[in-house]
Amino acid sequence: MPDGDRGRRGFQRLSKGRHTASSRISSGAQPGACPNDAATRPPAPGARPELRANAGWTRLAPAGVRPGDRRNRARRRLRWAIALAVVVLAGAAAGLVIGLRDGSPDPALTATAANQTPKGAAELAWSEAILTKLGDPLTAANIVSMGYWMQNEAGSPPSGIVGANNPINVSQPGYGGTPIRSEGHGYYLYSYPTPRDGVDATVTYLNRPSYAGIRAALKAGTGLSSSSLAAEFSTYSGGGYDSVPDNWGASRGKPQA
């Protein structure tokens, strides 16, 4: 190649380099930036430019990746997370409904201590929990009758005694129960460790053959005021009362319903 041509081409490369540098400076690029920076690198075949938020420069996306793909993936992940949360919440709600339908006691049921009879809203909650576990309707007659039954049993030593988490004073062994007084003929009054244990023990006791009439009345939703239940209540209380409410139970006021 003639020396003159070599010199002219060298001059052209030098001029082009100066022009490129001045263009970068005038366009806001940092002095000394490499000509192969992403801002000047030619795009690869099939690639599309993507905005680089942290510097405001153009970055080349890999071939086959469209602009916004990352945002779309993030949106899809968010939608999946929301859908999963909805499923979890729906499952929890369904579990609560199923639990109530299959007779599980109310998880918010208030515990009662020995010689403590629930009152007001707590009495209402216990009535509903026992009826629900029995599978009986929550009619006003049923709820009021269960409240009066608790009030019949209410008392304190020496005239009366009530087991912990045992508001109608059943004598059912098991369920973690602790006998606190002999009722005679091998029966004991029990305290139970938790409200759930107390409800389960109460339902097991009421399912004995001796109380078929009581169960039938509750199943019908008519409450326990019928005089036809006198014999069963006398058996239940050991002769202490034959109606719900009796005079003592009625004197403590009408239960909530």
GROMACS .gro file of C-alpha atoms in nm:
model
  257
    1MET     CA    1   0.000   0.000   0.000
    2PRO     CA    2   0.140   0.346  -0.087
    3ASP     CA    3   0.265   0.545   0.207
    4GLY     CA    4   0.032   0.829   0.119
    5ASP     CA    5  -0.275   0.605   0.142
    6ARG     CA    6  -0.155   0.468   0.476
    7GLY     CA    7  -0.120   0.822   0.605
    8ARG     CA    8  -0.460   0.936   0.485
    9ARG     CA    9  -0.631   0.633   0.643
   10GLY     CA   10  -0.451   0.692   0.969
   11PHE     CA   11  -0.569   1.052   0.962
   12GLN     CA   12  -0.927   0.936   0.896
   13ARG     CA   13  -0.918   0.695   1.193
   14LEU     CA   14  -0.781   0.972   1.415
   15SER     CA   15  -1.048   1.215   1.298
   16LYS     CA   16  -1.319   0.955   1.350
   17GLY     CA   17  -1.196   0.883   1.702
   18ARG     CA   18  -1.199   1.253   1.791
   19HIS     CA   19  -1.545   1.292   1.646
   20THR     CA   20  -1.674   0.995   1.845
   21ALA     CA   21  -1.523   1.125   2.170
   22SER     CA   22  -1.667   1.473   2.117
   23SER     CA   23  -2.006   1.319   2.038
   24ARG     CA   24  -2.003   1.127   2.364
   25ILE     CA   25  -1.912   1.438   2.561
   26SER     CA   26  -2.179   1.649   2.390
   27SER     CA   27  -2.443   1.379   2.449
   28GLY     CA   28  -2.371   1.364   2.823
   29ALA     CA   29  -2.157   1.049   2.830
   30GLN     CA   30  -1.877   1.037   3.082
   31PRO     CA   31  -1.535   1.137   2.950
   32GLY     CA   32  -1.310   0.835   2.905
   33ALA     CA   33  -1.601   0.595   2.856
   34CYS     CA   34  -1.514   0.291   2.654
   35PRO     CA   35  -1.636   0.296   2.293
   36ASN     CA   36  -1.770  -0.053   2.354
   37ASP     CA   37  -2.004   0.069   2.631
   38ALA     CA   38  -2.365  -0.047   2.611
   39ALA     CA   39  -2.452   0.305   2.493
   40THR     CA   40  -2.254   0.260   2.169
   41ARG     CA   41  -2.244  -0.117   2.125
   42PRO     CA   42  -2.435  -0.223   1.812
   43PRO     CA   43  -2.736  -0.442   1.888
   44ALA     CA   44  -2.707  -0.815   1.842
   45PRO     CA   45  -2.923  -0.974   1.572
   46GLY     CA   46  -3.281  -1.005   1.699
   47ALA     CA   47  -3.213  -0.807   2.019
   48ARG     CA   48  -3.419  -0.509   2.128
   49PRO     CA   49  -3.308  -0.223   2.349
   50GLU     CA   50  -3.431  -0.208   2.709
   51LEU     CA   51  -3.429   0.097   2.931
   52ARG     CA   52  -3.179   0.077   3.213
   53ALA     CA   53  -3.348   0.267   3.495
   54ASN     CA   54  -3.047   0.321   3.717
   55ALA     CA   55  -2.844   0.521   3.464
   56GLY     CA   56  -3.085   0.619   3.190
   57TRP     CA   57  -2.868   0.442   2.928
   58THR     CA   58  -2.978   0.183   2.677
   59ARG     CA   59  -2.894  -0.178   2.755
   60LEU     CA   60  -2.922  -0.457   2.508
   61ALA     CA   61  -3.158  -0.737   2.609
   62PRO     CA   62  -3.042  -1.091   2.535
   63ALA     CA   63  -3.164  -1.236   2.209
   64GLY     CA   64  -3.518  -1.372   2.241
   65VAL     CA   65  -3.605  -1.164   2.552
   66ARG     CA   66  -3.863  -0.898   2.488
   67PRO     CA   67  -3.879  -0.567   2.675
   68GLY     CA   68  -4.103  -0.595   2.978
   69ASP     CA   69  -4.059  -0.973   3.014
   70ARG     CA   70  -3.916  -0.925   3.363
   71ARG     CA   71  -4.208  -0.705   3.462
   72ASN     CA   72  -4.448  -0.963   3.323
   73ARG     CA   73  -4.279  -1.238   3.523
   74ALA     CA   74  -4.303  -1.025   3.837
   75ARG     CA   75  -4.672  -0.966   3.772
   76ARG     CA   76  -4.730  -1.337   3.722
   77ARG     CA   77  -4.552  -1.416   4.048
   78LEU     CA   78  -4.765  -1.155   4.227
   79ARG     CA   79  -5.084  -1.302   4.081
   80TRP     CA   80  -4.980  -1.651   4.192
   81ALA     CA   81  -4.906  -1.522   4.543
   82ILE     CA   82  -5.245  -1.354   4.564
   83ALA     CA   83  -5.421  -1.665   4.435
   84LEU     CA   84  -5.239  -1.879   4.692
   85ALA     CA   85  -5.335  -1.642   4.972
   86VAL     CA   86  -5.699  -1.655   4.862
   87VAL     CA   87  -5.691  -2.036   4.860
   88VAL     CA   88  -5.537  -2.047   5.208
   89LEU     CA   89  -5.794  -1.805   5.350
   90ALA     CA   90  -6.079  -1.989   5.181
   91GLY     CA   91  -5.951  -2.317   5.323
   92ALA     CA   92  -5.935  -2.172   5.672
   93ALA     CA   93  -6.289  -2.038   5.643
   94ALA     CA   94  -6.415  -2.370   5.509
   95GLY     CA   95  -6.241  -2.553   5.792
   96LEU     CA   96  -6.414  -2.329   6.046
   97VAL     CA   97  -6.755  -2.387   5.886
   98ILE     CA   98  -6.697  -2.762   5.865
   99GLY     CA   99  -6.577  -2.764   6.225
  100LEU     CA  100  -6.895  -2.593   6.341
  101ARG     CA  101  -7.113  -2.824   6.136
  102ASP     CA  102  -6.949  -3.140   6.265
  103GLY     CA  103  -7.000  -3.026   6.622
  104SER     CA  104  -6.665  -2.876   6.715
  105PRO     CA  105  -6.696  -2.629   7.003
  106ASP     CA  106  -6.648  -2.260   6.950
  107PRO     CA  107  -6.267  -2.199   6.974
  108ALA     CA  108  -6.339  -1.872   7.159
  109LEU     CA  109  -6.538  -2.044   7.435
  110THR     CA  110  -6.453  -1.894   7.774
  111ALA     CA  111  -6.314  -2.131   8.035
  112THR     CA  112  -6.488  -2.148   8.372
  113ALA     CA  113  -6.330  -2.221   8.707
  114ALA     CA  114  -6.466  -2.452   8.973
  115ASN     CA  115  -6.784  -2.310   9.132
  116GLN     CA  116  -6.813  -2.056   8.848
  117THR     CA  117  -7.124  -2.057   8.632
  118PRO     CA  118  -7.099  -1.864   8.304
  119LYS     CA  119  -7.319  -1.557   8.274
  120GLY     CA  120  -7.444  -1.332   7.996
  121ALA     CA  121  -7.253  -1.373   7.670
  122ALA     CA  122  -7.036  -1.650   7.817
  123GLU     CA  123  -7.346  -1.849   7.914
  124LEU     CA  124  -7.484  -1.799   7.562
  125ALA     CA  125  -7.157  -1.923   7.409
  126TRP     CA  126  -7.158  -2.237   7.624
  127SER     CA  127  -7.523  -2.309   7.536
  128GLU     CA  128  -7.451  -2.275   7.165
  129ALA     CA  129  -7.135  -2.487   7.190
  130ILE     CA  130  -7.315  -2.776   7.361
  131LEU     CA  131  -7.610  -2.762   7.121
  132THR     CA  132  -7.377  -2.745   6.820
  133LYS     CA  133  -7.180  -3.047   6.940
  134LEU     CA  134  -7.507  -3.236   6.992
  135GLY     CA  135  -7.610  -3.143   6.638
  136ASP     CA  136  -7.924  -2.966   6.761
  137PRO     CA  137  -8.073  -2.643   6.621
  138LEU     CA  138  -7.980  -2.312   6.782
  139THR     CA  139  -8.338  -2.203   6.846
  140ALA     CA  140  -8.421  -1.946   7.113
  141ALA     CA  141  -8.609  -2.213   7.311
  142ASN     CA  142  -8.308  -2.447   7.309
  143ILE     CA  143  -8.058  -2.175   7.400
  144VAL     CA  144  -8.269  -2.036   7.684
  145SER     CA  145  -8.330  -2.386   7.822
  146MET     CA  146  -7.958  -2.466   7.824
  147GLY     CA  147  -7.893  -2.138   8.006
  148TYR     CA  148  -8.156  -2.216   8.267
  149TRP     CA  149  -8.008  -2.564   8.311
  150MET     CA  150  -7.674  -2.405   8.397
  151GLN     CA  151  -7.849  -2.173   8.641
  152ASN     CA  152  -8.026  -2.468   8.806
  153GLU     CA  153  -7.684  -2.617   8.875
  154ALA     CA  154  -7.524  -2.291   8.987
  155GLY     CA  155  -7.420  -2.261   9.347
  156SER     CA  156  -7.129  -2.268   9.584
  157PRO     CA  157  -7.034  -2.492   9.876
  158PRO     CA  158  -7.197  -2.613  10.088
  159SER     CA  159  -7.529  -2.568   9.905
  160GLY     CA  160  -7.391  -2.642   9.562
  161ILE     CA  161  -7.078  -2.706   9.365
  162VAL     CA  162  -6.991  -2.667   8.998
  163GLY     CA  163  -6.699  -2.834   8.821
  164ALA     CA  164  -6.454  -2.632   8.610
  165ASN     CA  165  -6.560  -2.620   8.245
  166ASN     CA  166  -6.865  -2.823   8.344
  167PRO     CA  167  -7.156  -2.578   8.369
  168ILE     CA  168  -7.436  -2.838   8.386
  169ASN     CA  169  -7.237  -3.064   8.617
  170VAL     CA  170  -7.213  -3.391   8.425
  171SER     CA  171  -7.054  -3.695   8.584
  172GLN     CA  172  -6.863  -3.821   8.283
  173PRO     CA  173  -6.526  -3.994   8.335
  174GLY     CA  174  -6.243  -3.929   8.091
  175TYR     CA  175  -6.168  -3.617   7.885
  176GLY     CA  176  -5.895  -3.528   8.132
  177GLY     CA  177  -6.156  -3.484   8.404
  178THR     CA  178  -6.071  -3.475   8.774
  179PRO     CA  179  -6.336  -3.598   9.022
  180ILE     CA  180  -6.407  -3.328   9.281
  181ARG     CA  181  -6.704  -3.477   9.468
  182SER     CA  182  -6.879  -3.811   9.500
  183GLU     CA  183  -7.241  -3.808   9.390
  184GLY     CA  184  -7.303  -4.155   9.534
  185HIS     CA  185  -7.361  -4.486   9.358
  186GLY     CA  186  -7.019  -4.463   9.197
  187TYR     CA  187  -7.082  -4.123   9.034
  188TYR     CA  188  -6.850  -3.827   9.071
  189LEU     CA  189  -6.874  -3.464   8.976
  190TYR     CA  190  -6.583  -3.367   8.748
  191SER     CA  191  -6.376  -3.066   8.658
  192TYR     CA  192  -6.236  -3.065   8.303
  193PRO     CA  193  -5.911  -2.902   8.191
  194THR     CA  194  -6.045  -2.709   7.890
  195PRO     CA  195  -6.381  -2.589   7.753
  196ARG     CA  196  -6.350  -2.836   7.462
  197ASP     CA  197  -6.307  -3.123   7.708
  198GLY     CA  198  -6.608  -2.999   7.904
  199VAL     CA  199  -6.829  -2.977   7.596
  200ASP     CA  200  -6.723  -3.323   7.475
  201ALA     CA  201  -6.785  -3.476   7.817
  202THR     CA  202  -7.127  -3.308   7.843
  203VAL     CA  203  -7.238  -3.439   7.504
  204THR     CA  204  -7.118  -3.792   7.581
  205TYR     CA  205  -7.308  -3.788   7.910
  206LEU     CA  206  -7.632  -3.658   7.756
  207ASN     CA  207  -7.620  -3.933   7.493
  208ARG     CA  208  -7.689  -4.193   7.761
  209PRO     CA  209  -8.021  -4.381   7.726
  210SER     CA  210  -8.157  -4.218   8.043
  211TYR     CA  211  -8.188  -3.882   7.865
  212ALA     CA  212  -8.355  -3.978   7.537
  213GLY     CA  213  -8.648  -3.741   7.600
  214ILE     CA  214  -8.416  -3.446   7.665
  215ARG     CA  215  -8.227  -3.516   7.343
  216ALA     CA  216  -8.550  -3.547   7.144
  217ALA     CA  217  -8.677  -3.213   7.273
  218LEU     CA  218  -8.351  -3.040   7.185
  219LYS     CA  219  -8.346  -3.207   6.843
  220ALA     CA  220  -8.694  -3.072   6.778
  221GLY     CA  221  -8.580  -2.723   6.884
  222THR     CA  222  -8.861  -2.688   7.139
  223GLY     CA  223  -8.645  -2.643   7.450
  224LEU     CA  224  -8.673  -2.826   7.781
  225SER     CA  225  -8.978  -2.671   7.946
  226SER     CA  226  -9.212  -2.968   7.892
  227SER     CA  227  -9.336  -3.139   8.210
  228SER     CA  228  -9.288  -3.472   8.030
  229LEU     CA  229  -8.915  -3.437   8.102
  230ALA     CA  230  -8.962  -3.426   8.482
  231ALA     CA  231  -8.851  -3.787   8.541
  232GLU     CA  232  -8.534  -3.747   8.336
  233PHE     CA  233  -8.436  -3.423   8.511
  234SER     CA  234  -8.501  -3.586   8.850
  235THR     CA  235  -8.270  -3.872   8.751
  236TYR     CA  236  -8.010  -3.627   8.625
  237SER     CA  237  -8.009  -3.413   8.939
  238GLY     CA  238  -8.036  -3.700   9.187
  239GLY     CA  239  -8.375  -3.570   9.297
  240GLY     CA  240  -8.260  -3.209   9.325
  241TYR     CA  241  -8.504  -3.071   9.064
  242ASP     CA  242  -8.746  -3.198   8.801
  243SER     CA  243  -8.785  -2.895   8.575
  244VAL     CA  244  -8.573  -2.645   8.382
  245PRO     CA  245  -8.580  -2.389   8.516
  246ASP     CA  246  -8.659  -2.466   8.877
  247ASN     CA  247  -8.724  -2.185   9.125
  248TRP     CA  248  -8.352  -2.133   9.188
  249GLY     CA  249  -8.264  -2.125   8.820
  250ALA     CA  250  -8.548  -1.886   8.736
  251SER     CA  251  -8.446  -1.649   9.016
  252ARG     CA  252  -8.115  -1.579   8.841
  253GLY     CA  253  -8.280  -1.412   8.543
  254LYS     CA  254  -8.364  -1.512   8.188
  255PRO     CA  255  -8.064  -1.626   7.983
  256GLN     CA  256  -7.961  -1.452   7.662
  257ALA     CA  257  -8.071  -1.606   7.335
   0.00000   0.00000   0.00000
